[in-house]
PDB file of C-alpha atoms in Angstrom:
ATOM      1  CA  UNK A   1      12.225  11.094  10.029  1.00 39.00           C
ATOM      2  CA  UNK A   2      13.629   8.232   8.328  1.00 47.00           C
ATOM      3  CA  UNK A   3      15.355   6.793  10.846  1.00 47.00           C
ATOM      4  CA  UNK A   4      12.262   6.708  12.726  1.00 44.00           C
ATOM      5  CA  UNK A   5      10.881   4.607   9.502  1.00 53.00           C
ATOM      6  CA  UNK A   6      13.942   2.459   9.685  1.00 45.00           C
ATOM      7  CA  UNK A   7      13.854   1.775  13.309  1.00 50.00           C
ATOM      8  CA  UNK A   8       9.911   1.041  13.673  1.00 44.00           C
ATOM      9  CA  UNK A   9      10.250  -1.895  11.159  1.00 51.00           C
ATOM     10  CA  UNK A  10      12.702  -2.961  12.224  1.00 45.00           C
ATOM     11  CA  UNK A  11      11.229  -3.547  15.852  1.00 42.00           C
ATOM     12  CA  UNK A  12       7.955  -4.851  14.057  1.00 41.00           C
ATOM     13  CA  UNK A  13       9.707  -7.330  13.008  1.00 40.00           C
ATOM     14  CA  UNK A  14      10.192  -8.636  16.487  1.00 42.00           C
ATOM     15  CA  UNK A  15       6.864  -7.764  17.511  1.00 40.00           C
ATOM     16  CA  UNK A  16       5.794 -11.011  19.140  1.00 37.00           C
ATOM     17  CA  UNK A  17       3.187 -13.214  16.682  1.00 39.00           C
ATOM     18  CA  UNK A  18      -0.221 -13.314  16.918  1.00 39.00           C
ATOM     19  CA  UNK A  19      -1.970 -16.940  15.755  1.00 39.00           C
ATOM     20  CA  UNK A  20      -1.914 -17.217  11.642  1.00 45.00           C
ATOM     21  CA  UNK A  21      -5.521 -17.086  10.099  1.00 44.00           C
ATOM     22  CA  UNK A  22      -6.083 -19.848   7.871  1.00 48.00           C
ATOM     23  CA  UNK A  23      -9.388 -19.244   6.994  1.00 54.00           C
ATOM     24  CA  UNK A  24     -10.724 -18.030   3.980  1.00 89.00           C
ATOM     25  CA  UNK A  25      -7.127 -18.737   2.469  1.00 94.00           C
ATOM     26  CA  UNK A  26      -6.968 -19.571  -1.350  1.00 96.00           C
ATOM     27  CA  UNK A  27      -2.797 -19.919  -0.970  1.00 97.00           C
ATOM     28  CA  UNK A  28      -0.096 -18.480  -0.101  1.00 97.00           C
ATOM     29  CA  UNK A  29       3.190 -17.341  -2.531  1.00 98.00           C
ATOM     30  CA  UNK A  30       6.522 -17.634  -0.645  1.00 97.00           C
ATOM     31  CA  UNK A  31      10.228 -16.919  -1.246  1.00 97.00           C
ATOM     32  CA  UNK A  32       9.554 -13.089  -1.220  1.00 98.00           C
ATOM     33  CA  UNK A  33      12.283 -10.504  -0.202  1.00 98.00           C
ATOM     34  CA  UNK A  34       9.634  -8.379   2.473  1.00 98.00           C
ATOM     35  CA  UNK A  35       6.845  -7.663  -0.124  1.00 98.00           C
ATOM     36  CA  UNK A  36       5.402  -4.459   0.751  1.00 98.00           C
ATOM     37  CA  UNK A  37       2.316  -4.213  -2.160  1.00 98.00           C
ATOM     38  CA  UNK A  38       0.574  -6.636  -3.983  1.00 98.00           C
ATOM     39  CA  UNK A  39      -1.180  -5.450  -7.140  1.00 98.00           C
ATOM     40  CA  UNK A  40      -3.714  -7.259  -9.672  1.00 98.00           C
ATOM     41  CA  UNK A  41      -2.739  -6.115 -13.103  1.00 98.00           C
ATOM     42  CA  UNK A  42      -6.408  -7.213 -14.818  1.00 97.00           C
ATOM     43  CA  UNK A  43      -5.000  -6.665 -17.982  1.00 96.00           C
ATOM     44  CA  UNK A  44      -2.671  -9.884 -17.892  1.00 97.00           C
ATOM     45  CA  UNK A  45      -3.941 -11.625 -15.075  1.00 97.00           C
ATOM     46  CA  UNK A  46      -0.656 -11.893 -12.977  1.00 98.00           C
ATOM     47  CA  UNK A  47      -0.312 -10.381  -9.533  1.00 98.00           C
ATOM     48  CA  UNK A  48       2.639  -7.639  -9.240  1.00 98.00           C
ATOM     49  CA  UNK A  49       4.683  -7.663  -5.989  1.00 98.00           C
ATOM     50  CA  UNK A  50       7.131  -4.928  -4.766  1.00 98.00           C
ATOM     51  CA  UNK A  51       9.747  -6.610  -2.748  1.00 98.00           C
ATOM     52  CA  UNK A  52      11.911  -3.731  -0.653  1.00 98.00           C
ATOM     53  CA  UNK A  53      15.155  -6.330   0.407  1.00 97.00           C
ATOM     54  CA  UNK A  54      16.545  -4.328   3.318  1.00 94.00           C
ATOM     55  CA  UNK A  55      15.353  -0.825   4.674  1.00 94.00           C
ATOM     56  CA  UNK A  56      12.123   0.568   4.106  1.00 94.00           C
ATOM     57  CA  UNK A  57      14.381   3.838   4.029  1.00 94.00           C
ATOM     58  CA  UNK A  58      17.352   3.249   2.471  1.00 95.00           C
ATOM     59  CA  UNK A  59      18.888   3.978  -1.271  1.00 95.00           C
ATOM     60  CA  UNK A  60      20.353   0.836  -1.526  1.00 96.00           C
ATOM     61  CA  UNK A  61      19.332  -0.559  -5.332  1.00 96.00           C
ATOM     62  CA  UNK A  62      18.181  -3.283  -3.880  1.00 96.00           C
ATOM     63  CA  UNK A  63      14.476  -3.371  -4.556  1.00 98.00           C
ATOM     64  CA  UNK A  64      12.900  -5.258  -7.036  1.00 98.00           C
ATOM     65  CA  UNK A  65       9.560  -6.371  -8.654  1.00 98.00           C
ATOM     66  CA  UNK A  66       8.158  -9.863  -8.687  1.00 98.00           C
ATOM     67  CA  UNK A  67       5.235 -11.275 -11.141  1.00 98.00           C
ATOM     68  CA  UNK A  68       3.163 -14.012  -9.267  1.00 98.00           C
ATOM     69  CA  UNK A  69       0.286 -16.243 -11.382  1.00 98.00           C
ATOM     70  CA  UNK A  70      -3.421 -15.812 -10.063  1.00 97.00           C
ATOM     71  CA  UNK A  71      -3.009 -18.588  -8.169  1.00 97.00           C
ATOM     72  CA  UNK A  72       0.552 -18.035  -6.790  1.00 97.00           C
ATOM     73  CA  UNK A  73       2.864 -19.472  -8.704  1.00 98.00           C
ATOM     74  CA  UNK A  74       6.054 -17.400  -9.272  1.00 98.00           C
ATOM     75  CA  UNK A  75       6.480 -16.418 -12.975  1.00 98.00           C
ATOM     76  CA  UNK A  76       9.375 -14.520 -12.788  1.00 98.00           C
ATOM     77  CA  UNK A  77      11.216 -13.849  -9.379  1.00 98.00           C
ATOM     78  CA  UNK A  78      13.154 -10.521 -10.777  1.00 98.00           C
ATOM     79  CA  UNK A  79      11.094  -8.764 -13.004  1.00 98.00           C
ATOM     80  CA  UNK A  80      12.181  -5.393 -12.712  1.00 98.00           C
ATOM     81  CA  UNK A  81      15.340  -4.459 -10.995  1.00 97.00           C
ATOM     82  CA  UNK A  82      17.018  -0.982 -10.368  1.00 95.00           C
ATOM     83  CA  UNK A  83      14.978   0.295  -7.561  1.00 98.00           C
ATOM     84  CA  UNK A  84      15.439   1.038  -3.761  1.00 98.00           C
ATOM     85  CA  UNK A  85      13.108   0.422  -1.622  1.00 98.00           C
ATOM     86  CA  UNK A  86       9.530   0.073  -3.944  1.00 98.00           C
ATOM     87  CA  UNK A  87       6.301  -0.156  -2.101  1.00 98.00           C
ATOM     88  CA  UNK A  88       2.746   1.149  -3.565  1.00 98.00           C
ATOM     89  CA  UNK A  89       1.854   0.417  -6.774  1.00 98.00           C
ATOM     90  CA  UNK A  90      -0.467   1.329  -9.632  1.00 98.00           C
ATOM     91  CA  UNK A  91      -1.309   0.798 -13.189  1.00 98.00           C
ATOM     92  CA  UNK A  92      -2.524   3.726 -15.833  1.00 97.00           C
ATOM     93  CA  UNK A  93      -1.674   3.835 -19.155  1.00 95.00           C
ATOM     94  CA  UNK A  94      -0.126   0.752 -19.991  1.00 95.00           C
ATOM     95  CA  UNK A  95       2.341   1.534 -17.125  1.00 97.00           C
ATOM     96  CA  UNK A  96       3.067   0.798 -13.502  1.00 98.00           C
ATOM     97  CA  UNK A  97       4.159   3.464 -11.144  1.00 98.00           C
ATOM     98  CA  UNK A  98       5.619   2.650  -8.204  1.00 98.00           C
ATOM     99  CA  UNK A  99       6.378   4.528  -5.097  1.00 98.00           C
ATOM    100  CA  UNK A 100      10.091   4.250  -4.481  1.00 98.00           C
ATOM    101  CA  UNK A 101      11.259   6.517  -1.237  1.00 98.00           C
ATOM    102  CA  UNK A 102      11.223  10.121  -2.941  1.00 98.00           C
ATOM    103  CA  UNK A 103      10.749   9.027  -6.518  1.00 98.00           C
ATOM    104  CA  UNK A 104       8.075   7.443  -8.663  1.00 98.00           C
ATOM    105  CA  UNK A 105       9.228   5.189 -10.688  1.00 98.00           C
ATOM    106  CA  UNK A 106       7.538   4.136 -13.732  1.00 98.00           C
ATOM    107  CA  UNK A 107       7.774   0.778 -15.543  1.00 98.00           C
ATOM    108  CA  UNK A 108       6.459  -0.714 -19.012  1.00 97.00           C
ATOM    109  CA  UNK A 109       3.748  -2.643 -18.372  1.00 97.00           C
ATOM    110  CA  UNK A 110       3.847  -5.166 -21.119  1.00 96.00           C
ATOM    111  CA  UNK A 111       7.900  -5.955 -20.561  1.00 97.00           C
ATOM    112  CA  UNK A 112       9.004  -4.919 -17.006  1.00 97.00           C
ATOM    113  CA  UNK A 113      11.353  -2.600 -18.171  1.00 98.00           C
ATOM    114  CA  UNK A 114      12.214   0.664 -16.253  1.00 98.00           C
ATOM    115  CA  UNK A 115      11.608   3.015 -18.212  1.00 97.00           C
ATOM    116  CA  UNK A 116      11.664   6.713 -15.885  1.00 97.00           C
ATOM    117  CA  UNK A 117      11.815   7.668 -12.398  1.00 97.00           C
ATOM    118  CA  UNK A 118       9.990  11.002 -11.082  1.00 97.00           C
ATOM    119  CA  UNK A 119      11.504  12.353  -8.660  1.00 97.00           C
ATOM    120  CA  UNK A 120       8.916  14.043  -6.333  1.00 97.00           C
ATOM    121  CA  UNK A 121       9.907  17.515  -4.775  1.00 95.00           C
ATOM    122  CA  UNK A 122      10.070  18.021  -0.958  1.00 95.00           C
ATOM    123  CA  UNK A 123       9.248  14.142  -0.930  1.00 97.00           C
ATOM    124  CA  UNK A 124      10.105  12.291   2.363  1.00 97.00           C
ATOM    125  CA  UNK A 125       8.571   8.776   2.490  1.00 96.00           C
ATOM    126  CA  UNK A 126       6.349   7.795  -0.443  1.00 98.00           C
ATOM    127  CA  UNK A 127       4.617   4.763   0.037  1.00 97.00           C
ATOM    128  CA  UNK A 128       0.941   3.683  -1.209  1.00 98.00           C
ATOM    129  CA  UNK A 129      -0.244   4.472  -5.381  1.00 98.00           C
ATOM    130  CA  UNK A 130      -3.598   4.150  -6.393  1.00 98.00           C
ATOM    131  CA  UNK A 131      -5.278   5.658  -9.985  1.00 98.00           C
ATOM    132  CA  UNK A 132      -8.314   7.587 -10.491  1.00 97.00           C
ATOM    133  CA  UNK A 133     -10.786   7.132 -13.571  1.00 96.00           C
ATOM    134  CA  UNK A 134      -9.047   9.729 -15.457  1.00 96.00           C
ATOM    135  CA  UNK A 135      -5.656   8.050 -15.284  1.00 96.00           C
ATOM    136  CA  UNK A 136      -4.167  10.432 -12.921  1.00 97.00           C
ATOM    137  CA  UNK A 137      -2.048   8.667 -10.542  1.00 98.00           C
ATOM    138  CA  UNK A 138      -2.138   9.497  -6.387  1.00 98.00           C
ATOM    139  CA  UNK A 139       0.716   9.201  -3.974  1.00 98.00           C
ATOM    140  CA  UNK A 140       0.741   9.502  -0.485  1.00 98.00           C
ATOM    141  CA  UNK A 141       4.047  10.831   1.780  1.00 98.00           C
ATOM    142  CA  UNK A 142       3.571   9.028   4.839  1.00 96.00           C
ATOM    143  CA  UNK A 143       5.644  10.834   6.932  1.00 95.00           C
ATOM    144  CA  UNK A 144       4.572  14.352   5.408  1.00 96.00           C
ATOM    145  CA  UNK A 145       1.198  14.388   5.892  1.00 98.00           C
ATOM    146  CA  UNK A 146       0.665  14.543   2.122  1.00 98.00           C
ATOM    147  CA  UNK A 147      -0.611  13.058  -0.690  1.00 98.00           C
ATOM    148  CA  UNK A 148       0.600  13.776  -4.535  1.00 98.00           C
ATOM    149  CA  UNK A 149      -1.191  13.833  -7.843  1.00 98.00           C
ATOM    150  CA  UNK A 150       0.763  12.614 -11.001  1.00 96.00           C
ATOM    151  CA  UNK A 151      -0.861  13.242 -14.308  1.00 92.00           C
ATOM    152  CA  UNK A 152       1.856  11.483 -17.029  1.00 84.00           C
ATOM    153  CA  UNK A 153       5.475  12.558 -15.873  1.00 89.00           C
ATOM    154  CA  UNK A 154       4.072  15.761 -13.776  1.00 92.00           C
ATOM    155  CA  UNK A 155       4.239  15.332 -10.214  1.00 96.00           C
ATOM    156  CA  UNK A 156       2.294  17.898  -8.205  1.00 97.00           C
ATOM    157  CA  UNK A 157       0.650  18.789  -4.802  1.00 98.00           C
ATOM    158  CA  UNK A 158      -2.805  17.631  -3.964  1.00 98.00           C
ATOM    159  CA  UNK A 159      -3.484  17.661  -0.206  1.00 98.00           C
ATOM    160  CA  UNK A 160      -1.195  18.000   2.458  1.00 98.00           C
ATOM    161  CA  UNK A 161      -3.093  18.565   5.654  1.00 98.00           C
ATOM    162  CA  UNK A 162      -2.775  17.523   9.422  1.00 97.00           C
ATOM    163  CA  UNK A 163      -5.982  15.531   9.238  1.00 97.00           C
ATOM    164  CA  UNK A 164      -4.265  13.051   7.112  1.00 98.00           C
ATOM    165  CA  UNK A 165      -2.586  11.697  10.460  1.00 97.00           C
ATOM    166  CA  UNK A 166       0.476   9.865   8.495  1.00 97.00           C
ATOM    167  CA  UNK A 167      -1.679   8.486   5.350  1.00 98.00           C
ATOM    168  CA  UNK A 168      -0.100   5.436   4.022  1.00 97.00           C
ATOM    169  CA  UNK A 169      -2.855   3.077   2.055  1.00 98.00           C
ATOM    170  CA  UNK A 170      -4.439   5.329  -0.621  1.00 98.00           C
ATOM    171  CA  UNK A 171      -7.236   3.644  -3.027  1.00 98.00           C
ATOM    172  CA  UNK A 172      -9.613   5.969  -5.633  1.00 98.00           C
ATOM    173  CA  UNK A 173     -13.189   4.734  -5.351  1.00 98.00           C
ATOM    174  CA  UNK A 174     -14.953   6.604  -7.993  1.00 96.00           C
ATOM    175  CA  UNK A 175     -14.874  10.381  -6.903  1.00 97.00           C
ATOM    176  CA  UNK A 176     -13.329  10.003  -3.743  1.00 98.00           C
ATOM    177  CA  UNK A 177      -9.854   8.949  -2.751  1.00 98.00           C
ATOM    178  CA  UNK A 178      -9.624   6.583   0.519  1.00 98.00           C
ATOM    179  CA  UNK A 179      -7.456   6.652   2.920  1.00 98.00           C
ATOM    180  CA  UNK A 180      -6.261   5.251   5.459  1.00 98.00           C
ATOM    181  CA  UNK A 181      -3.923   6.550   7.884  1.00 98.00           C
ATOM    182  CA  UNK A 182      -1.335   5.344  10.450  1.00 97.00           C
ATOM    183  CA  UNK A 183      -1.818   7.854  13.115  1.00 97.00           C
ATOM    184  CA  UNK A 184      -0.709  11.003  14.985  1.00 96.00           C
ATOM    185  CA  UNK A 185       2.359  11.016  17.209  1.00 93.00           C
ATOM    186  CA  UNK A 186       4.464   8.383  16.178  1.00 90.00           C
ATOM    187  CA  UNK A 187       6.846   6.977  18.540  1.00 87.00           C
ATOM    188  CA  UNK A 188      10.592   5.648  18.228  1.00 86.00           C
ATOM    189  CA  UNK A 189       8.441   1.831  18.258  1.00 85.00           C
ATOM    190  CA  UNK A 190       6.052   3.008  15.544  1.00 85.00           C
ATOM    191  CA  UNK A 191       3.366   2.952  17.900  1.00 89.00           C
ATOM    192  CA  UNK A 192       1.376   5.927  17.774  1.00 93.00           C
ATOM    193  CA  UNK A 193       0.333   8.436  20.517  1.00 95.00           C
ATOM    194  CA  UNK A 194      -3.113   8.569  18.800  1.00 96.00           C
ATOM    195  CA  UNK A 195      -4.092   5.387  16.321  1.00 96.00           C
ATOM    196  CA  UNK A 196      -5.208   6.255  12.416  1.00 97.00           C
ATOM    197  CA  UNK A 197      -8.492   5.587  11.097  1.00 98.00           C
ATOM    198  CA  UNK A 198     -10.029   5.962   7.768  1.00 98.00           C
ATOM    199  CA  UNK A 199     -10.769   9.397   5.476  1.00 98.00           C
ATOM    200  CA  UNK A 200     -12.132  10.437   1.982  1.00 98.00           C
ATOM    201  CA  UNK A 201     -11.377  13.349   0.114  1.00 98.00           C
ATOM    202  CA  UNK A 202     -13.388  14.548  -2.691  1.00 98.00           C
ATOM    203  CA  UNK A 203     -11.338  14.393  -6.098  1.00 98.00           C
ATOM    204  CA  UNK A 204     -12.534  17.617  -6.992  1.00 97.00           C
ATOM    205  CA  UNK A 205     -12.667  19.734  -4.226  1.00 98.00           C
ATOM    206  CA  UNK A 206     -10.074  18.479  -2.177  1.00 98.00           C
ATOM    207  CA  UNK A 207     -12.282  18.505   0.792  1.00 98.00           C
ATOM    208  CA  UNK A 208     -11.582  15.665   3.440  1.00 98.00           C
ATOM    209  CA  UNK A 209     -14.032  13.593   5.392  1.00 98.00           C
ATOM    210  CA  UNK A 210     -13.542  11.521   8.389  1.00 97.00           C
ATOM    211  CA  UNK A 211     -15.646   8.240   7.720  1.00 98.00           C
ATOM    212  CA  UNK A 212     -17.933   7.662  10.564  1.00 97.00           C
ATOM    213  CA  UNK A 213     -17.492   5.032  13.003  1.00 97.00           C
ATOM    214  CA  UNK A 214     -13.969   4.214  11.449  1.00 98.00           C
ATOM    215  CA  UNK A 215     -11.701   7.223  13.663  1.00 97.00           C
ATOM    216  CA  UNK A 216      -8.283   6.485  16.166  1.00 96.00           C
ATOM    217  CA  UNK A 217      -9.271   2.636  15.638  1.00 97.00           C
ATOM    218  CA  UNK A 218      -5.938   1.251  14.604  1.00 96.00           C
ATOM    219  CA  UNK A 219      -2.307   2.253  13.207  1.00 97.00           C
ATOM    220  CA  UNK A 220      -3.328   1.537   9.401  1.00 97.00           C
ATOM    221  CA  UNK A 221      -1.513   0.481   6.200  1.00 97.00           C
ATOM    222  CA  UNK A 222      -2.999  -0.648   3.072  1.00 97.00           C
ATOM    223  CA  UNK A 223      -6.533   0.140   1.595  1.00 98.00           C
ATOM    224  CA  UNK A 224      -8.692  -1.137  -0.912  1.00 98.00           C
ATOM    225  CA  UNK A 225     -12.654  -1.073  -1.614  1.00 98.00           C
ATOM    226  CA  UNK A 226     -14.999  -3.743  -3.016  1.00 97.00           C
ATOM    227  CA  UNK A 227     -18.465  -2.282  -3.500  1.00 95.00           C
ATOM    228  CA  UNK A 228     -19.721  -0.477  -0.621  1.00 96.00           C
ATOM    229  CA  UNK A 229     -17.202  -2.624   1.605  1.00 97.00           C
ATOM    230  CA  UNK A 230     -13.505  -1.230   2.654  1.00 98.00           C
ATOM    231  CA  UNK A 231     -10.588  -3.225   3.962  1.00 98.00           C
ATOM    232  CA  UNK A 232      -7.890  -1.723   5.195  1.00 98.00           C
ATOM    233  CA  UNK A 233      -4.463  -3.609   7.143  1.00 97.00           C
ATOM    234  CA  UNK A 234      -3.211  -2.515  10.146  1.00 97.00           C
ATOM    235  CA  UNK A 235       0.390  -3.488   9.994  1.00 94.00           C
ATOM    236  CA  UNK A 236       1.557  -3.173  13.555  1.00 93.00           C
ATOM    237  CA  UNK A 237      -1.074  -6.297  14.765  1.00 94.00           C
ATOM    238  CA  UNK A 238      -1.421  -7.990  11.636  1.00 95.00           C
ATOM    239  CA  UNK A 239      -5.118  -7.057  11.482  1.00 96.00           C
ATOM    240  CA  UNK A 240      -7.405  -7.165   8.435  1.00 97.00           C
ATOM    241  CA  UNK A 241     -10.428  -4.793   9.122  1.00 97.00           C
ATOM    242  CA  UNK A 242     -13.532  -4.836   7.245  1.00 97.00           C
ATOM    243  CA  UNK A 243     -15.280  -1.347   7.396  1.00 98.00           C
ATOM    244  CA  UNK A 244     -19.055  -0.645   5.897  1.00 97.00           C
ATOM    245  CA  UNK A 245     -20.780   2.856   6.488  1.00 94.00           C
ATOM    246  CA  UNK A 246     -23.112   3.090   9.510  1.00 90.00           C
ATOM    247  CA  UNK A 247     -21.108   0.647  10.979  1.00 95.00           C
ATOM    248  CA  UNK A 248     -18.163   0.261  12.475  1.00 97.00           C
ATOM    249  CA  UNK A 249     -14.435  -1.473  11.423  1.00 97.00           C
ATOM    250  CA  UNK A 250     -14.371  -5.564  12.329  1.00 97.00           C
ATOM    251  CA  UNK A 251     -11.328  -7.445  11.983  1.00 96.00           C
ATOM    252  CA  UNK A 252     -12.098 -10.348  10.165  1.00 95.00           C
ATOM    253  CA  UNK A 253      -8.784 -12.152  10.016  1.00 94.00           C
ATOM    254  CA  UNK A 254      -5.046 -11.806  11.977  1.00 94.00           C
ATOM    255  CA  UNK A 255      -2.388 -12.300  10.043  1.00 95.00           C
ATOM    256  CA  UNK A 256       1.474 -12.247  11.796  1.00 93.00           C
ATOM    257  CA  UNK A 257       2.567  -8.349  12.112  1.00 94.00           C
ATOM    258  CA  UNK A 258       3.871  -6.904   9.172  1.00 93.00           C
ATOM    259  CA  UNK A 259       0.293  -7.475   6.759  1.00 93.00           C
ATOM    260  CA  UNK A 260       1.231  -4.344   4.180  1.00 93.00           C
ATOM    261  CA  UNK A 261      -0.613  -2.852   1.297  1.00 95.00           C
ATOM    262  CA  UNK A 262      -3.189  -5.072   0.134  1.00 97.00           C
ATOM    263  CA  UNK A 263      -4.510  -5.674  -3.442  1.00 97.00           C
ATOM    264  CA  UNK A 264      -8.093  -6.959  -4.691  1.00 98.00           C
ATOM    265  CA  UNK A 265      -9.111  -8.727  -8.360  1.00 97.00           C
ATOM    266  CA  UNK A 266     -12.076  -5.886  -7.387  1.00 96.00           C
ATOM    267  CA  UNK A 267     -14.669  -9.012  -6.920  1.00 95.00           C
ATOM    268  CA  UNK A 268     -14.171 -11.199  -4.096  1.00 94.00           C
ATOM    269  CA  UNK A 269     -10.553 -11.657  -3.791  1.00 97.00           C
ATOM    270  CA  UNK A 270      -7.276  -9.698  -1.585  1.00 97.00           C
ATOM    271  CA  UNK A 271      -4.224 -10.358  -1.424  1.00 98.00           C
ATOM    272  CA  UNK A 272      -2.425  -9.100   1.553  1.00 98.00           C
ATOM    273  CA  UNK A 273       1.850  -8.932   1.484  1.00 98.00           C
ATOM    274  CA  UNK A 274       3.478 -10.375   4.738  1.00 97.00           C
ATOM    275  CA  UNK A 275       6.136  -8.486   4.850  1.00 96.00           C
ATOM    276  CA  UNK A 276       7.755  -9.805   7.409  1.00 95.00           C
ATOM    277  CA  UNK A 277       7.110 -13.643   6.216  1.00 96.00           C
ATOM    278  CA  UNK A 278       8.232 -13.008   2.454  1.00 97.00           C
ATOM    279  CA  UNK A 279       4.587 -14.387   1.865  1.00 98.00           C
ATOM    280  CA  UNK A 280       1.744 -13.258  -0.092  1.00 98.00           C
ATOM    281  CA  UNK A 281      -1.771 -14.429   1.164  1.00 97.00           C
ATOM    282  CA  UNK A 282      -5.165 -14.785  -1.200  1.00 97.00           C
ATOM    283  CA  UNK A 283      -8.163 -14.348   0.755  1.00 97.00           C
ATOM    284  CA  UNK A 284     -11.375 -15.340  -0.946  1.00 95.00           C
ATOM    285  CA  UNK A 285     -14.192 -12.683   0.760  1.00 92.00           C
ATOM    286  CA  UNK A 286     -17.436 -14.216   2.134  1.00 81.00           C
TER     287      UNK A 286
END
């Protein structure tokens, strides 16, 4: 299964580009090493990339974290070395978790430092973080149909289930996890014999819920909601979708393939990784 990770990325990034959307853009951060998550850390206004510097797959100790300024500016390039491949991210705490292949790791918040890695049992391709009210800290295992729940160092199951159709982006919105998933059937290209869409599942009972209108749509990758409003990326096309219920998903900009997990200031702002650009783009919401 990994080499099918390893393979599909690396044909994405040949995937021939679709025009750049300017609109709406507040900036764009460069001189990234394929950022693959972009998260606003409220507490110290500064944006938190995961850079991955090779294969999405691979155990190479090349990853690293980068701290950007709200409006772009690189504040320190290598903030926290030692990891693989890092992708998702999120904050409880006072620390950072971060989704590195089969382990979490976790890193002081306040000075970047490393400080444990959790390795996740039976774990095949971690990729989006997200944290619920409570501080408990979700996971999702792309290429397992799973998702994880982490309360402090204590990694544990909480949903694996076919319906998930290869969840990547993972966001909690209140009592309900989001997510949104890549698809069924995944081919050697990445393509997908049936396209994702997006789900909920009820923190306490588990129980998950197709969200109308937004089914087999697109082959999505990061997640986030702003009020009743969710925007998810599809990475294959570059997409950004905007998805309200009742309705049904709009893409509202196109971005080069390779748009990852995305990140909000929760008000009126995203910021959506190009992984494939080494960019970061702010998009201020209409």
């Amino acid at each position: 299964m990994n080499r099918l990770i390893l393979s599909a990325f690396a044909a994405a990034i040949g995937i021939t580009a679709a025009p750049v959307a300017r609109a709406g853009e507040l900036w764009r951060a460069t001189g990234l090493e394929q950022p693959e998550s972009a998260l606003f850390d409220a507490a110290n206004n500064r944006i938190i990339v995961s850079n991955i510097v090779g294969n999405p797959g691979a155990a190479d100790g090349n990853g690293y974290l980068s701290v950007l300024s709200l409006d772009g500016k690189t504040i320190t390039q290598h903030w926290t070395d030692g990891m693989d491949a890092p992708k998702g991210m999120a904050i409880s705490g006072g620390k950072l978790y971060v989704a590195d292949i089969t382990k979490v790791r976790v890193v002081d918040l306040a000075s970047g430092k490393l400080i444990a890695s959790i390795v996740v049992p039976n774990a095949v391709f971690l990729n989006d973080m997200t944290s619920d009210q409570t501080g408990k800290v979700y996971v999702s295992d792309m290429l397992a149909d799973t998702i994880y729940r982490i309360d402090g160092d204590r990694p544990e199951l909480f949903v694996r289930d076919a319906l998930l159709a290869s969840p990547n982006g993972v966001f909690a919105d209140g009592d309900r996890l989001i997510v949104a998933s890549w698809g069924k059937g995944i081919k050697p290209d990445f393509s997908t014999a049936e396209p994702g869409g997006l789900l909920a599942i009820d923190l306490a009972s588990k129980a998950i819920s197709p969200l109308p209108g937004a089914q087999k749509f697109a082959d999505l990758d990061g997640v986030v909601a702003i009020g009743d409003t969710i925007y998810a990326t599809a990475y294959m096309t570059g997409t950004l979708y905007r998805y309200k219920a009742g309705g049904a998903p709009e893409a509202v900009a196109h971005f080069k393939p390779g748009s990852a997990d995305i990140g909000t200031d929760g008000k009126s702002i995203l910021y959506v990784p190009l992984m494939n650009e080494g960019e970061i783009a702010a998009l201020k919401l209409d």
